[in-house]
Tab-separated table of C-alpha atoms and ligand atoms in Angstrom:
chain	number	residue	atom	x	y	z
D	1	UNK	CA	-11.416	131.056	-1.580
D	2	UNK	CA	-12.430	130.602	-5.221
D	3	UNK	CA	-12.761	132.880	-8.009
D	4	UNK	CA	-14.449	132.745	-11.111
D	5	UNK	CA	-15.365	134.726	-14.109
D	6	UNK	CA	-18.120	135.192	-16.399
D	7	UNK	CA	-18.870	137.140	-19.502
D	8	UNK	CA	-22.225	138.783	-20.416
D	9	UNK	CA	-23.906	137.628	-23.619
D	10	UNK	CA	-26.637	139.412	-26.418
D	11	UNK	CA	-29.133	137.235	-27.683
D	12	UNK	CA	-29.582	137.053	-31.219
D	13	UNK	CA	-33.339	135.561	-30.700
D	14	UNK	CA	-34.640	137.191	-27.847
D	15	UNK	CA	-36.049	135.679	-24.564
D	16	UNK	CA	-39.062	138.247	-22.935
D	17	UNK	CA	-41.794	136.309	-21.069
D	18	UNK	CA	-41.082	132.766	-19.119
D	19	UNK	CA	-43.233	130.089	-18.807
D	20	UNK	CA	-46.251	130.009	-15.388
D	21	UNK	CA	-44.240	126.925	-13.822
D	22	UNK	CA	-41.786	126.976	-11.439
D	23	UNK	CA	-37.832	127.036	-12.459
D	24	UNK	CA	-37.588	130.690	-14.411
D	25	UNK	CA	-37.978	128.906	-17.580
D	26	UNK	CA	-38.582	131.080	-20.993
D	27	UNK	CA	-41.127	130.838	-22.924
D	28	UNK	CA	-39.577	130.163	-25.869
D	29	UNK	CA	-36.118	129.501	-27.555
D	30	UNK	CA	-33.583	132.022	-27.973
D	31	UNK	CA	-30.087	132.313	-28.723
D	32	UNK	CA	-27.048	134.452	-27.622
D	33	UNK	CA	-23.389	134.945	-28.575
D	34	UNK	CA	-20.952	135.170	-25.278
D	35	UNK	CA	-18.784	138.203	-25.330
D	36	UNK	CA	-15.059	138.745	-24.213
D	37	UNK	CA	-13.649	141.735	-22.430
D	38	UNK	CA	-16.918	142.679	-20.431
D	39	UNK	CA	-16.873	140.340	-16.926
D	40	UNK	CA	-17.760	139.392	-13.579
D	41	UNK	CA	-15.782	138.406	-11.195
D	42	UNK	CA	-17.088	136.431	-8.245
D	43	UNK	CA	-15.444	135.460	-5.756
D	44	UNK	CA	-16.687	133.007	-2.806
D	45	UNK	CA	-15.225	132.738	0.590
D	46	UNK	CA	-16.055	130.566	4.109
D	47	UNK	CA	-17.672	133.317	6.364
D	48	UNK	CA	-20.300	133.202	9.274
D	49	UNK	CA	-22.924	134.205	7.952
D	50	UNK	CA	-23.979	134.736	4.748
D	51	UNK	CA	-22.980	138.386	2.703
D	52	UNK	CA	-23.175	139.483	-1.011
D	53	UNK	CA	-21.198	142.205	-1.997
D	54	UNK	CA	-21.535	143.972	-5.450
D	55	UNK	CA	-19.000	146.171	-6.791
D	56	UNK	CA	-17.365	147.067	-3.666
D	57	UNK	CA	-20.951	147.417	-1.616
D	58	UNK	CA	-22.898	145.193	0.270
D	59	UNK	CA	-26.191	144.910	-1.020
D	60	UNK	CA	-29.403	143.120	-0.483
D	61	UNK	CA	-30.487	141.515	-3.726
D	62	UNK	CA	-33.648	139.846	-3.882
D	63	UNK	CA	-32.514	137.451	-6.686
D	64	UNK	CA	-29.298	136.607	-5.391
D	65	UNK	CA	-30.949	135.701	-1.953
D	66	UNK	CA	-33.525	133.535	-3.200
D	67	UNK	CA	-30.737	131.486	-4.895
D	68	UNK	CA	-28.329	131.464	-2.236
D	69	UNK	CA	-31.214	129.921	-0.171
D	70	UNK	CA	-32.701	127.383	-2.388
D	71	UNK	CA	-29.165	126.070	-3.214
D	72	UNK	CA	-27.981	126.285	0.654
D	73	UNK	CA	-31.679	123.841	1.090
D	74	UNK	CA	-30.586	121.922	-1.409
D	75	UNK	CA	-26.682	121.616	-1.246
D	76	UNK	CA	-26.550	122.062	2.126
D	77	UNK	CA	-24.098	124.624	1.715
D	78	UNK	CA	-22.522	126.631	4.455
D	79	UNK	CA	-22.758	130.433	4.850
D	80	UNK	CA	-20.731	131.831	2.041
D	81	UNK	CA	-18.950	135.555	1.474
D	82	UNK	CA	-19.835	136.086	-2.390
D	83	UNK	CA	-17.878	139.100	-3.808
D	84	UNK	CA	-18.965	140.116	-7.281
D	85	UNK	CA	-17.261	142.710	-9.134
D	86	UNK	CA	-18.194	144.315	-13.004
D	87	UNK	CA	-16.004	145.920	-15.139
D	88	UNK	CA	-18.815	147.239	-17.085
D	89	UNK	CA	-22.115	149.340	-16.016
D	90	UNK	CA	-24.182	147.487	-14.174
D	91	UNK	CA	-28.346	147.393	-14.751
D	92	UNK	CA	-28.182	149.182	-17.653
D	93	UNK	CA	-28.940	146.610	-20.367
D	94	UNK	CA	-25.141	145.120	-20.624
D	95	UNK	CA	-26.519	141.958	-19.273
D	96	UNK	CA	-24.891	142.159	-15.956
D	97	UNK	CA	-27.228	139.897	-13.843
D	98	UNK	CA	-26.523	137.353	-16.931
D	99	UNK	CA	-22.231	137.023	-16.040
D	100	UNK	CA	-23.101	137.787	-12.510
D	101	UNK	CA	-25.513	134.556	-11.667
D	102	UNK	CA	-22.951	132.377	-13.843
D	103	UNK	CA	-19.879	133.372	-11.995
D	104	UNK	CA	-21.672	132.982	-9.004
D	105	UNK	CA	-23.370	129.711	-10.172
D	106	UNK	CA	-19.589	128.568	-11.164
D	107	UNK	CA	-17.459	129.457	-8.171
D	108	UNK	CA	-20.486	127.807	-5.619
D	109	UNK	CA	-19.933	124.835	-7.626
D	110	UNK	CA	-16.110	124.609	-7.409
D	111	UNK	CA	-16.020	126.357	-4.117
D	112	UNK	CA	-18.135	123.426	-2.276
D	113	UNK	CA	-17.479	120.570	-4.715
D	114	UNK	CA	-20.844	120.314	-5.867
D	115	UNK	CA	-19.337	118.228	-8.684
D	116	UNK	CA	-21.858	119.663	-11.165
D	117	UNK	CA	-21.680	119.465	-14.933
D	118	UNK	CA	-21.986	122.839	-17.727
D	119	UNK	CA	-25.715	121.901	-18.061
D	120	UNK	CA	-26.414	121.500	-14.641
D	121	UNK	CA	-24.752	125.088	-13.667
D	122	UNK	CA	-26.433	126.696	-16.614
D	123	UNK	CA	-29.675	125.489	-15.234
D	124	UNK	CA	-28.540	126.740	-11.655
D	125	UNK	CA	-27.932	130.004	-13.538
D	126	UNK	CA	-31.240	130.251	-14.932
D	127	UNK	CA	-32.819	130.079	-12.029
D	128	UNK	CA	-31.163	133.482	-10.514
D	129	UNK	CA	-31.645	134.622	-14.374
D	130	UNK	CA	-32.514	133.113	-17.215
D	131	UNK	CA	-29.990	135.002	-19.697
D	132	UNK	CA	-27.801	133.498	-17.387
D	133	UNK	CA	-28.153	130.323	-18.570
D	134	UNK	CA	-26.269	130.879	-21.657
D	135	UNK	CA	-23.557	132.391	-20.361
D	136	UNK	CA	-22.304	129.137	-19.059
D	137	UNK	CA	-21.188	128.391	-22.361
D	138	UNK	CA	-18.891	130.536	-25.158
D	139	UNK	CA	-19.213	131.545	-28.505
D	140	UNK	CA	-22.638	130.940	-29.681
D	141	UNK	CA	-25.114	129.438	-27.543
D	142	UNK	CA	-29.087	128.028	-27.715
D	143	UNK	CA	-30.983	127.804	-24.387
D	144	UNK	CA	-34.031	125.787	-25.622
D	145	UNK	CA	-36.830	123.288	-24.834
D	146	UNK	CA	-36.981	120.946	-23.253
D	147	UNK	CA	-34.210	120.974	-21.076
D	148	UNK	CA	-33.322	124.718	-21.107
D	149	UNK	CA	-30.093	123.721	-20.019
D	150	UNK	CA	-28.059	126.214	-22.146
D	151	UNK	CA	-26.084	124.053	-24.883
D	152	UNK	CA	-23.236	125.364	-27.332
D	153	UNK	CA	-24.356	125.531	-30.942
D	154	UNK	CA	-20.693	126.248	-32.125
D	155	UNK	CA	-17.353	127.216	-30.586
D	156	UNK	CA	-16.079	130.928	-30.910
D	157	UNK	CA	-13.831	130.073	-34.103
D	158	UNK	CA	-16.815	129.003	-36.113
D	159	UNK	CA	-16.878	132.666	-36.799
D	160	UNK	CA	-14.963	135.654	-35.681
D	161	UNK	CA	-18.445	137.889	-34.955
D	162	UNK	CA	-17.502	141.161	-33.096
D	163	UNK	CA	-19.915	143.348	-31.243
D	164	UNK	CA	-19.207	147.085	-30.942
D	165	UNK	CA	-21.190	148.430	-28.172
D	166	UNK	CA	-22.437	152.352	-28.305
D	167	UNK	CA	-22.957	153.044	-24.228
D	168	UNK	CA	-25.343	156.092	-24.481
D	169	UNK	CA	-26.751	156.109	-20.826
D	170	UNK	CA	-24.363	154.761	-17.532
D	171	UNK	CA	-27.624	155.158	-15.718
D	172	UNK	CA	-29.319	151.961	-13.692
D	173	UNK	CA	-32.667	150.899	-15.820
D	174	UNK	CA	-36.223	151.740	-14.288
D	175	UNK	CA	-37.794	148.776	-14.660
D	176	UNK	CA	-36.240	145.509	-14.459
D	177	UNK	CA	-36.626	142.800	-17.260
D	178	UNK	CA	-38.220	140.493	-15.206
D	179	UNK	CA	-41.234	143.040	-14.596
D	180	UNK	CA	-41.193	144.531	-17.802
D	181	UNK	CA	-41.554	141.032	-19.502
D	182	UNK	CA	-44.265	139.970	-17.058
D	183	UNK	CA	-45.845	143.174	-17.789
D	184	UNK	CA	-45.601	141.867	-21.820
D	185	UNK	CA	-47.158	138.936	-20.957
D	186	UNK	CA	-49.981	139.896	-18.703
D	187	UNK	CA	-50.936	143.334	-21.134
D	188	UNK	CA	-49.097	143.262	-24.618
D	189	UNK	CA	-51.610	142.404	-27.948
D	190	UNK	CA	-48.890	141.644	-29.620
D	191	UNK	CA	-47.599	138.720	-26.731
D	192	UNK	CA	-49.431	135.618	-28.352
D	193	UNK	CA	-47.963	136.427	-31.808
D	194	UNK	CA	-44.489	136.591	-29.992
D	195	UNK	CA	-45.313	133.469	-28.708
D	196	UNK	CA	-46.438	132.049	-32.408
D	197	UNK	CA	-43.423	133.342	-34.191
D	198	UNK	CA	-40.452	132.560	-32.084
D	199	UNK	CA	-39.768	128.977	-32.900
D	200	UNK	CA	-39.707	129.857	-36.602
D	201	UNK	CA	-36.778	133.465	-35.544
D	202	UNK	CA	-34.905	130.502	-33.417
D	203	UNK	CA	-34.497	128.343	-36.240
D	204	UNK	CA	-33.949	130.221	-39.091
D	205	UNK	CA	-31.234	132.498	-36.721
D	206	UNK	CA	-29.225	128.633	-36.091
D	207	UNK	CA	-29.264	127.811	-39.640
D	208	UNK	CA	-27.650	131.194	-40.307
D	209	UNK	CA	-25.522	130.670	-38.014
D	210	UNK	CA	-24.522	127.039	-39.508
D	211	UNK	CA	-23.941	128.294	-42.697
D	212	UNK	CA	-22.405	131.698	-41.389
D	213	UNK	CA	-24.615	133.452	-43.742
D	214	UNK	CA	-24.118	137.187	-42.318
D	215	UNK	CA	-27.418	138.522	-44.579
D	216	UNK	CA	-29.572	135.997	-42.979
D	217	UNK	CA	-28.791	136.555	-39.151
D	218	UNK	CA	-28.718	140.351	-39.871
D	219	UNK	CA	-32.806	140.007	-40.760
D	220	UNK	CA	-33.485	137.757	-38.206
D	221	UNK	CA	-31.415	139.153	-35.276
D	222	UNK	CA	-33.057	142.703	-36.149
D	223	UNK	CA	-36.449	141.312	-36.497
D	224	UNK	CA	-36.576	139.626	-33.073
D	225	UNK	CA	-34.862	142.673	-31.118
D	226	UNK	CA	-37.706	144.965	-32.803
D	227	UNK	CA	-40.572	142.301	-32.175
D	228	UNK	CA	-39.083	142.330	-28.544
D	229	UNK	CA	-39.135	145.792	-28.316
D	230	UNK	CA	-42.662	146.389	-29.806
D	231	UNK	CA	-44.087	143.864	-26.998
D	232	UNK	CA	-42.040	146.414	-24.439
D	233	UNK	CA	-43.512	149.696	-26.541
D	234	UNK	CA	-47.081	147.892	-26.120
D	235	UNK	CA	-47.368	147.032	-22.936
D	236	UNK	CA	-49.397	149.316	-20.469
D	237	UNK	CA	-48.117	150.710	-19.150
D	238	UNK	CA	-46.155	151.621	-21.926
D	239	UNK	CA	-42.232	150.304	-21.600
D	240	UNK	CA	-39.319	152.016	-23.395
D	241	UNK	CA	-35.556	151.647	-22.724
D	242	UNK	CA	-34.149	153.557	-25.627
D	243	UNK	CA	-32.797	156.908	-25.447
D	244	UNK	CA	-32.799	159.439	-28.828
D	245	UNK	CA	-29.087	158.030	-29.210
D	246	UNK	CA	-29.807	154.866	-29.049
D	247	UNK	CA	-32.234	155.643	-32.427
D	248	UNK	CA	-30.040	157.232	-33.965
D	249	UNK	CA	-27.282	154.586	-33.203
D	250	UNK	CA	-29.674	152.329	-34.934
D	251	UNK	CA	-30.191	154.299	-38.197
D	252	UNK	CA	-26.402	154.484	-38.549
D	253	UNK	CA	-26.300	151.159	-38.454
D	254	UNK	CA	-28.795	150.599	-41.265
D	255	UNK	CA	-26.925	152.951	-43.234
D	256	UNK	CA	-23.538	151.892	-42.967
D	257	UNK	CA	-25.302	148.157	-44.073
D	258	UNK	CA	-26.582	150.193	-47.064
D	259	UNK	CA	-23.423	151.305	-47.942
D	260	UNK	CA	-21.790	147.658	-47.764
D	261	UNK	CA	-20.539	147.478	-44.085
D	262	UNK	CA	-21.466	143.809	-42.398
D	263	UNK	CA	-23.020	145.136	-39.072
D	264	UNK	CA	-26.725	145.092	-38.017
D	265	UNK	CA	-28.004	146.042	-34.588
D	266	UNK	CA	-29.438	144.496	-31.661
D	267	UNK	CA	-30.554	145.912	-28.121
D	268	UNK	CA	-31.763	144.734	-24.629
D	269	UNK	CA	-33.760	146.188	-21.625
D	270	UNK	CA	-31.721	149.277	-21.762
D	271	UNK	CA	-30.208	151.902	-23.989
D	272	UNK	CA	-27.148	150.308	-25.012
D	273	UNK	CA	-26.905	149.224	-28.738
D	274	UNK	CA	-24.702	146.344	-29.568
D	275	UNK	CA	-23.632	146.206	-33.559
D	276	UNK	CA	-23.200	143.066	-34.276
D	277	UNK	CA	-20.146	142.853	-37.433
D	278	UNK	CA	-17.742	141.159	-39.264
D	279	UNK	CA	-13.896	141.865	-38.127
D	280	UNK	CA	-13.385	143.862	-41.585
D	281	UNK	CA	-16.184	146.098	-40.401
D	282	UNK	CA	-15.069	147.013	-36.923
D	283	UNK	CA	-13.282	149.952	-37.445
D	284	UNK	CA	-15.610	152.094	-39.454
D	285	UNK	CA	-18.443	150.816	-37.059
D	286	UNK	CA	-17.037	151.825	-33.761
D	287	UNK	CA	-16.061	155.059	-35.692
D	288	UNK	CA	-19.643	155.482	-37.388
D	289	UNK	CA	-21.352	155.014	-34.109
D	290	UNK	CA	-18.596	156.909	-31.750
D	291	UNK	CA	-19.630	159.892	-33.745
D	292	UNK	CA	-23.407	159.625	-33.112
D	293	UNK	CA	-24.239	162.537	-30.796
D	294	UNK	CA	-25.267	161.144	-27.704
D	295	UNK	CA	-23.564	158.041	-27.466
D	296	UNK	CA	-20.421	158.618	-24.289
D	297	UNK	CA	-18.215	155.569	-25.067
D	298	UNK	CA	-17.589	152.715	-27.287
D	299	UNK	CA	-16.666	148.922	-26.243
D	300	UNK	CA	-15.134	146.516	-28.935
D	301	UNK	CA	-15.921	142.828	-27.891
D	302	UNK	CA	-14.873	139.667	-29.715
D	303	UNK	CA	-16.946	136.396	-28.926
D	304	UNK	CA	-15.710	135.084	-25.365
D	305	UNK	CA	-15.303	131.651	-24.127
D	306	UNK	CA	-17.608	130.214	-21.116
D	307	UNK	CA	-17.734	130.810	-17.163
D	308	UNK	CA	-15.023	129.599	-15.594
D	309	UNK	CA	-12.902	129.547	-12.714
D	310	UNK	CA	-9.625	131.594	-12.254
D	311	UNK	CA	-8.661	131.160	-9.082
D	312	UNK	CA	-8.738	128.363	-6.858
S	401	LIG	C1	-33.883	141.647	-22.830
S	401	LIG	O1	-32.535	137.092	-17.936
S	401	LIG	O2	-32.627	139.473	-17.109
S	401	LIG	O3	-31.870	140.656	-22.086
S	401	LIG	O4	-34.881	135.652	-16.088
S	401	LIG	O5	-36.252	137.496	-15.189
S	401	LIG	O6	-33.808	137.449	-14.714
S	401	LIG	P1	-34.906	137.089	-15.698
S	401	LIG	O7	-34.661	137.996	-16.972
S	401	LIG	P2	-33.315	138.325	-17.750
S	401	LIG	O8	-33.928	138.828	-19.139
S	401	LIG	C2	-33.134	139.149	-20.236
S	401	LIG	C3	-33.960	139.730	-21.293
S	401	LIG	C4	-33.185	140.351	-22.438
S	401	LIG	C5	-33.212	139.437	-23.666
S	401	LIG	C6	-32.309	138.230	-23.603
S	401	LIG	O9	-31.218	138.304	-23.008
S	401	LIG	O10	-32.665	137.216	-24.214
């Protein structure tokens, strides 16, 4: 039995669309920063035949499946138990599927002795979900061309980032980010200009975070969760994960930066919003946004370190 853990991560420079050949590859680069606190825990056993459970439940998950059997082709791997366990909200834009497929990626690995390398996991990972990818690594991570093999652009004490996150919805998303960002690609105006403008949001977002220049990743970071989210807002049909808190959560945000605070704002495929700050700012950010009506708990999350295994 082996057991291994994972953290979610929120990219800075967003991935929404992949690439027409085979692998799950984005389309273009983007960037994350792994969290702490927030995990999965996966744990892989010998059985008879082959069984996922998820939080407690066995389900039947299209993505996990079509891992499990391309990696049982190619690894020859035996019929595994896999036991994966959240302690956050699962499919509901925390990024669960992102910890899940790199625990799951990581305990395979030790659990049968595949012998494989961070790269070679993270690209394992990518192919149950790309986000995944980057959660192979800690602290601040790139998952670019033209390996997109997630690589670490800087260890967690680079600089102490924090993430408060504002949970205004426990509810499961409607529509997954794998169809919502094919529906991008396939009926968005915007979608070629996303394509045109990401290289330029990737590299201005790692220089900013090279030279820890808070200002800089604030514009960036915002910029690319808003030209993400106009893609989703102009696709038809129409996509929209945010809830009137998760607004308002935003606002807040750009006010408390108005008034001096070192926090901006960045969001996913669901309604949660994750304020990015500096340690001095966490307190009168989780307080700011945990008085938002609408928004039913708050999470504090320093950067985390990599997947890993805990128990072997
Ligand atoms: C909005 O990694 O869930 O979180 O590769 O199809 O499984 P698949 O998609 P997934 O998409 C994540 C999209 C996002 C932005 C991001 O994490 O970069």
């Amino acid at each position: 039995m082996t057991t291994a853990l994972a953290h979610p991560n929120i990219a800075l420079v967003k991935y929404w669309g992949k690439q027409s050949k085979a692998g799950n590859m984005p389309a273009t680069p983007n960037l994350s920063i792994t969290l702490s606190e927030l995990s999965a825990v996966t744990t892989i056993s010998d059985s008879d035949h082959f069984q996922f459970h998820l939080n407690g439940k066995q389900v039947d998950d299209p993505k996990v499946s079509a891992l499990m059997s391309t990696m049982t082709d190619t690894f020859n791997l035996p019929p595994l138990h896999i036991d994966s366990t959240n302690n956050f909200p699962t499919s509901a834009g925390l990024a669960s599927s992102a910890a899940g497929f790199a625990a799951l990626v990581t305990g395979i690995d030790a659990h049968c002795n595949l012998g494989m390398d961070a790269a070679l996991r993270s690209e394992w990972a990518r192919r149950g979900s790309a986000s995944a990818a980057r959660s192979i690594c800690g602290g601040f991570v790139a998952l670019v061309p033209p390996d997109w093999q997630a690589q670490s652009l800087a260890p967690i004490d680079h600089w102490s980032l924090e993430v408060v996150v504002a949970i205004t919805s426990h509810g499961a998303k409607g529509v997954s980010s794998t169809e919502g960002m094919e529906r991008s690609r396939l009926t968005s105006p915007f979608y070629n200009q996303w394509l045109r403008s990401a290289g330029d949001d990737y590299a201005e977002a790692s220089g900013a975070i090279a030279t820890r220049d808070f200002a800089k990743l604030a514009e960036v970071a915002e910029l690319s969760c808003l030209k993400m989210h106009s893609l989703m807002l102009t696709s038809s049909p129409t996509l929209s994960y945010w809830t009137p808190a998760s607004i308002a959560c935003m606002d807040r945000i750009r006010a408390l930066r108005a008034q001096g605070e070192a926090v901006f704002f960045t969001v996913d495929a669901g309604p949660q919003i994750k304020a990015v700050c500096l340690p001095e700012s966490r307190v009168a950010v989780a307080q700011a946004l945990s008085e938002v009506p609408g928004v039913l708990e708050i999470l504090c999350c320093p950067l985390g370190e990599g997947a890993r295994i805990i128990d072997d």
